mmCIF file with all atom_site columns, C-alpha atoms in Angstrom:
data_model
loop_
_atom_site.group_PDB
_atom_site.id
_atom_site.type_symbol
_atom_site.label_atom_id
_atom_site.label_alt_id
_atom_site.label_comp_id
_atom_site.label_asym_id
_atom_site.label_entity_id
_atom_site.label_seq_id
_atom_site.pdbx_PDB_ins_code
_atom_site.Cartn_x
_atom_site.Cartn_y
_atom_site.Cartn_z
_atom_site.occupancy
_atom_site.B_iso_or_equiv
_atom_site.pdbx_formal_charge
_atom_site.auth_seq_id
_atom_site.auth_comp_id
_atom_site.auth_asym_id
_atom_site.auth_atom_id
_atom_site.pdbx_PDB_model_num
ATOM 1  C CA . VAL A 1 1  ? 119.030 63.995  142.269 1.00 92.00 ? 1  VAL A CA 1
ATOM 2  C CA . VAL A 1 2  ? 117.935 62.405  139.002 1.00 94.00 ? 2  VAL A CA 1
ATOM 3  C CA . ALA A 1 3  ? 115.539 60.025  140.743 1.00 94.00 ? 3  ALA A CA 1
ATOM 4  C CA . GLY A 1 4  ? 114.046 62.849  142.803 1.00 94.00 ? 4  GLY A CA 1
ATOM 5  C CA . SER A 1 5  ? 113.553 65.108  139.800 1.00 95.00 ? 5  SER A CA 1
ATOM 6  C CA . THR A 1 6  ? 112.021 62.224  137.841 1.00 95.00 ? 6  THR A CA 1
ATOM 7  C CA . LEU A 1 7  ? 109.570 61.643  140.687 1.00 95.00 ? 7  LEU A CA 1
ATOM 8  C CA . ILE A 1 8  ? 108.658 65.339  140.810 1.00 93.00 ? 8  ILE A CA 1
ATOM 9  C CA . VAL A 1 9  ? 108.157 65.534  137.046 1.00 94.00 ? 9  VAL A CA 1
ATOM 10 C CA . SER A 1 10 ? 105.962 62.436  137.060 1.00 95.00 ? 10 SER A CA 1
ATOM 11 C CA . LEU A 1 11 ? 103.862 63.891  139.910 1.00 94.00 ? 11 LEU A CA 1
ATOM 12 C CA . LEU A 1 12 ? 103.481 67.197  138.060 1.00 93.00 ? 12 LEU A CA 1
ATOM 13 C CA . ASN A 1 13 ? 102.440 65.390  134.894 1.00 94.00 ? 13 ASN A CA 1
ATOM 14 C CA . ARG A 1 14 ? 99.943  63.246  136.781 1.00 95.00 ? 14 ARG A CA 1
ATOM 15 C CA . TYR A 1 15 ? 98.558  66.036  139.011 1.00 95.00 ? 15 TYR A CA 1
ATOM 16 C CA . PRO A 1 16 ? 98.782  69.391  137.174 1.00 91.00 ? 16 PRO A CA 1
ATOM 17 C CA . ILE A 1 17 ? 97.048  71.129  140.101 1.00 94.00 ? 17 ILE A CA 1
ATOM 18 C CA . LEU A 1 18 ? 100.380 70.863  141.928 1.00 94.00 ? 18 LEU A CA 1
ATOM 19 C CA . VAL A 1 19 ? 101.794 73.457  139.530 1.00 93.00 ? 19 VAL A CA 1
ATOM 20 C CA . TRP A 1 20 ? 99.090  75.913  140.613 1.00 94.00 ? 20 TRP A CA 1
ATOM 21 C CA . VAL A 1 21 ? 99.629  75.065  144.283 1.00 95.00 ? 21 VAL A CA 1
ATOM 22 C CA . GLY A 1 22 ? 103.347 75.723  143.867 1.00 94.00 ? 22 GLY A CA 1
ATOM 23 C CA . ALA A 1 23 ? 102.634 79.007  142.116 1.00 95.00 ? 23 ALA A CA 1
ATOM 24 C CA . ALA A 1 24 ? 100.312 80.045  144.939 1.00 96.00 ? 24 ALA A CA 1
ATOM 25 C CA . LEU A 1 25 ? 102.993 79.183  147.489 1.00 96.00 ? 25 LEU A CA 1
ATOM 26 C CA . LEU A 1 26 ? 105.547 81.287  145.613 1.00 96.00 ? 26 LEU A CA 1
ATOM 27 C CA . GLY A 1 27 ? 103.050 84.154  145.481 1.00 96.00 ? 27 GLY A CA 1
ATOM 28 C CA . THR A 1 28 ? 102.502 83.907  149.240 1.00 96.00 ? 28 THR A CA 1
ATOM 29 C CA . ILE A 1 29 ? 106.231 84.028  149.891 1.00 96.00 ? 29 ILE A CA 1
ATOM 30 C CA . ALA A 1 30 ? 106.714 86.928  147.465 1.00 94.00 ? 30 ALA A CA 1
ATOM 31 C CA . GLY A 1 31 ? 103.919 88.943  149.093 1.00 92.00 ? 31 GLY A CA 1
ATOM 32 C CA . GLU A 1 32 ? 105.384 88.371  152.546 1.00 92.00 ? 32 GLU A CA 1
ATOM 33 C CA . LEU A 1 33 ? 108.890 89.323  151.398 1.00 93.00 ? 33 LEU A CA 1
ATOM 34 C CA . ILE A 1 34 ? 107.646 92.512  149.789 1.00 89.00 ? 34 ILE A CA 1
ATOM 35 C CA . TYR A 1 35 ? 105.627 93.422  152.888 1.00 87.00 ? 35 TYR A CA 1
ATOM 36 C CA . THR A 1 36 ? 108.515 92.842  155.298 1.00 87.00 ? 36 THR A CA 1
ATOM 37 C CA . ASP A 1 37 ? 111.247 94.407  153.117 1.00 89.00 ? 37 ASP A CA 1
ATOM 38 C CA . PRO A 1 38 ? 113.055 97.102  155.136 1.00 88.00 ? 38 PRO A CA 1
ATOM 39 C CA . ALA A 1 39 ? 113.678 99.171  151.999 1.00 89.00 ? 39 ALA A CA 1
ATOM 40 C CA . ILE A 1 40 ? 109.948 99.872  151.562 1.00 84.00 ? 40 ILE A CA 1
ATOM 41 C CA . HIS A 1 41 ? 108.887 99.765  155.222 1.00 77.00 ? 41 HIS A CA 1
ATOM 42 C CA . GLU A 1 42 ? 107.889 103.442 155.345 1.00 80.00 ? 42 GLU A CA 1
ATOM 43 C CA . TRP A 1 43 ? 105.747 103.062 152.219 1.00 83.00 ? 43 TRP A CA 1
ATOM 44 C CA . VAL A 1 44 ? 104.058 100.011 153.741 1.00 77.00 ? 44 VAL A CA 1
ATOM 45 C CA . VAL A 1 45 ? 103.266 101.898 156.948 1.00 74.00 ? 45 VAL A CA 1
ATOM 46 C CA . GLN A 1 46 ? 101.753 104.779 154.945 1.00 78.00 ? 46 GLN A CA 1
ATOM 47 C CA . GLY A 1 47 ? 99.747  102.312 152.854 1.00 74.00 ? 47 GLY A CA 1
ATOM 48 C CA . ARG A 1 48 ? 98.348  100.645 155.976 1.00 73.00 ? 48 ARG A CA 1
ATOM 49 C CA . ALA A 1 49 ? 97.239  104.032 157.315 1.00 73.00 ? 49 ALA A CA 1
ATOM 50 C CA . TRP A 1 50 ? 95.601  104.838 153.975 1.00 72.00 ? 50 TRP A CA 1
ATOM 51 C CA . LEU A 1 51 ? 93.686  101.540 154.095 1.00 68.00 ? 51 LEU A CA 1
ATOM 52 C CA . GLY A 1 52 ? 92.096  102.445 157.402 1.00 70.00 ? 52 GLY A CA 1
ATOM 53 C CA . GLY A 1 53 ? 94.799  101.487 159.861 1.00 65.00 ? 53 GLY A CA 1
ATOM 54 C CA . LEU A 1 54 ? 95.202  97.766  159.205 1.00 67.00 ? 54 LEU A CA 1
ATOM 55 C CA . ASP A 1 55 ? 97.185  96.139  161.950 1.00 73.00 ? 55 ASP A CA 1
ATOM 56 C CA . ASP A 1 56 ? 100.424 94.404  161.056 1.00 75.00 ? 56 ASP A CA 1
ATOM 57 C CA . ILE A 1 57 ? 99.077  90.847  160.782 1.00 80.00 ? 57 ILE A CA 1
ATOM 58 C CA . TRP A 1 58 ? 96.181  91.820  158.495 1.00 79.00 ? 58 TRP A CA 1
ATOM 59 C CA . GLY A 1 59 ? 98.504  93.897  156.336 1.00 77.00 ? 59 GLY A CA 1
ATOM 60 C CA . LYS A 1 60 ? 100.847 90.951  155.991 1.00 84.00 ? 60 LYS A CA 1
ATOM 61 C CA . ARG A 1 61 ? 97.978  88.609  155.115 1.00 89.00 ? 61 ARG A CA 1
ATOM 62 C CA . ALA A 1 62 ? 96.655  91.105  152.559 1.00 85.00 ? 62 ALA A CA 1
ATOM 63 C CA . ALA A 1 63 ? 100.099 91.298  150.939 1.00 87.00 ? 63 ALA A CA 1
ATOM 64 C CA . GLU A 1 64 ? 100.314 87.498  150.822 1.00 93.00 ? 64 GLU A CA 1
ATOM 65 C CA . ALA A 1 65 ? 96.845  87.257  149.272 1.00 94.00 ? 65 ALA A CA 1
ATOM 66 C CA . ALA A 1 66 ? 97.764  89.901  146.704 1.00 93.00 ? 66 ALA A CA 1
ATOM 67 C CA . GLY A 1 67 ? 100.907 87.929  145.849 1.00 94.00 ? 67 GLY A CA 1
ATOM 68 C CA . VAL A 1 68 ? 98.881  84.759  145.348 1.00 96.00 ? 68 VAL A CA 1
ATOM 69 C CA . LEU A 1 69 ? 96.319  86.546  143.174 1.00 96.00 ? 69 LEU A CA 1
ATOM 70 C CA . ILE A 1 70 ? 98.955  88.212  141.012 1.00 96.00 ? 70 ILE A CA 1
ATOM 71 C CA . VAL A 1 71 ? 101.008 85.054  140.431 1.00 95.00 ? 71 VAL A CA 1
ATOM 72 C CA . VAL A 1 72 ? 98.032  82.764  139.776 1.00 95.00 ? 72 VAL A CA 1
ATOM 73 C CA . LEU A 1 73 ? 96.290  85.325  137.565 1.00 96.00 ? 73 LEU A CA 1
ATOM 74 C CA . MET A 1 74 ? 99.442  85.909  135.524 1.00 96.00 ? 74 MET A CA 1
ATOM 75 C CA . GLY A 1 75 ? 99.891  82.139  135.120 1.00 94.00 ? 75 GLY A CA 1
ATOM 76 C CA . TRP A 1 76 ? 96.299  81.773  133.966 1.00 94.00 ? 76 TRP A CA 1
ATOM 77 C CA . ILE A 1 77 ? 96.687  84.642  131.465 1.00 95.00 ? 77 ILE A CA 1
ATOM 78 C CA . PHE A 1 78 ? 99.934  83.225  130.077 1.00 93.00 ? 78 PHE A CA 1
ATOM 79 C CA . GLN A 1 79 ? 98.348  79.790  129.780 1.00 91.00 ? 79 GLN A CA 1
ATOM 80 C CA . LYS A 1 80 ? 95.421  81.241  127.812 1.00 91.00 ? 80 LYS A CA 1
ATOM 81 C CA . LEU A 1 81 ? 97.767  83.187  125.519 1.00 91.00 ? 81 LEU A CA 1
ATOM 82 C CA . LYS A 1 82 ? 99.867  80.097  124.898 1.00 89.00 ? 82 LYS A CA 1
ATOM 83 C CA . ARG A 1 83 ? 96.777  78.056  123.994 1.00 86.00 ? 83 ARG A CA 1
ATOM 84 C CA . ARG A 1 84 ? 95.532  80.813  121.704 1.00 85.00 ? 84 ARG A CA 1
ATOM 85 C CA . ARG A 1 85 ? 98.891  80.915  119.898 1.00 85.00 ? 85 ARG A CA 1
ATOM 86 C CA . ARG A 1 86 ? 99.009  77.134  119.638 1.00 81.00 ? 86 ARG A CA 1
ATOM 87 C CA . ASP A 1 87 ? 95.380  76.654  118.551 1.00 77.00 ? 87 ASP A CA 1
ATOM 88 C CA . PRO A 1 88 ? 94.401  79.676  116.438 1.00 71.00 ? 88 PRO A CA 1
ATOM 89 C CA . VAL A 1 89 ? 90.717  80.100  115.709 1.00 67.00 ? 89 VAL A CA 1
ATOM 90 C CA . GLU A 1 90 ? 89.983  79.794  112.017 1.00 60.00 ? 90 GLU A CA 1
ATOM 91 C CA . THR A 1 91 ? 87.366  82.153  110.608 1.00 54.00 ? 91 THR A CA 1
#
């Protein structure tokens, strides 16, 4: 476990793009889970009708894309805020 986590940390330090790829993957999974959740199925069906009758596969892909956009955009915003706090602009 220690060797595997050390390898992962070294890869993430060497290739920071992997963090963004992982975030995009989590966003895809989150969008799919939200879309296929039985608790909100009726709301999803109504939303598809409102969007012009998207079929099920396009609705699922749209939810996955929305999940990716939300997660990556939030990560980018938090990264910018962290940099701004760390490196304040002197006037």
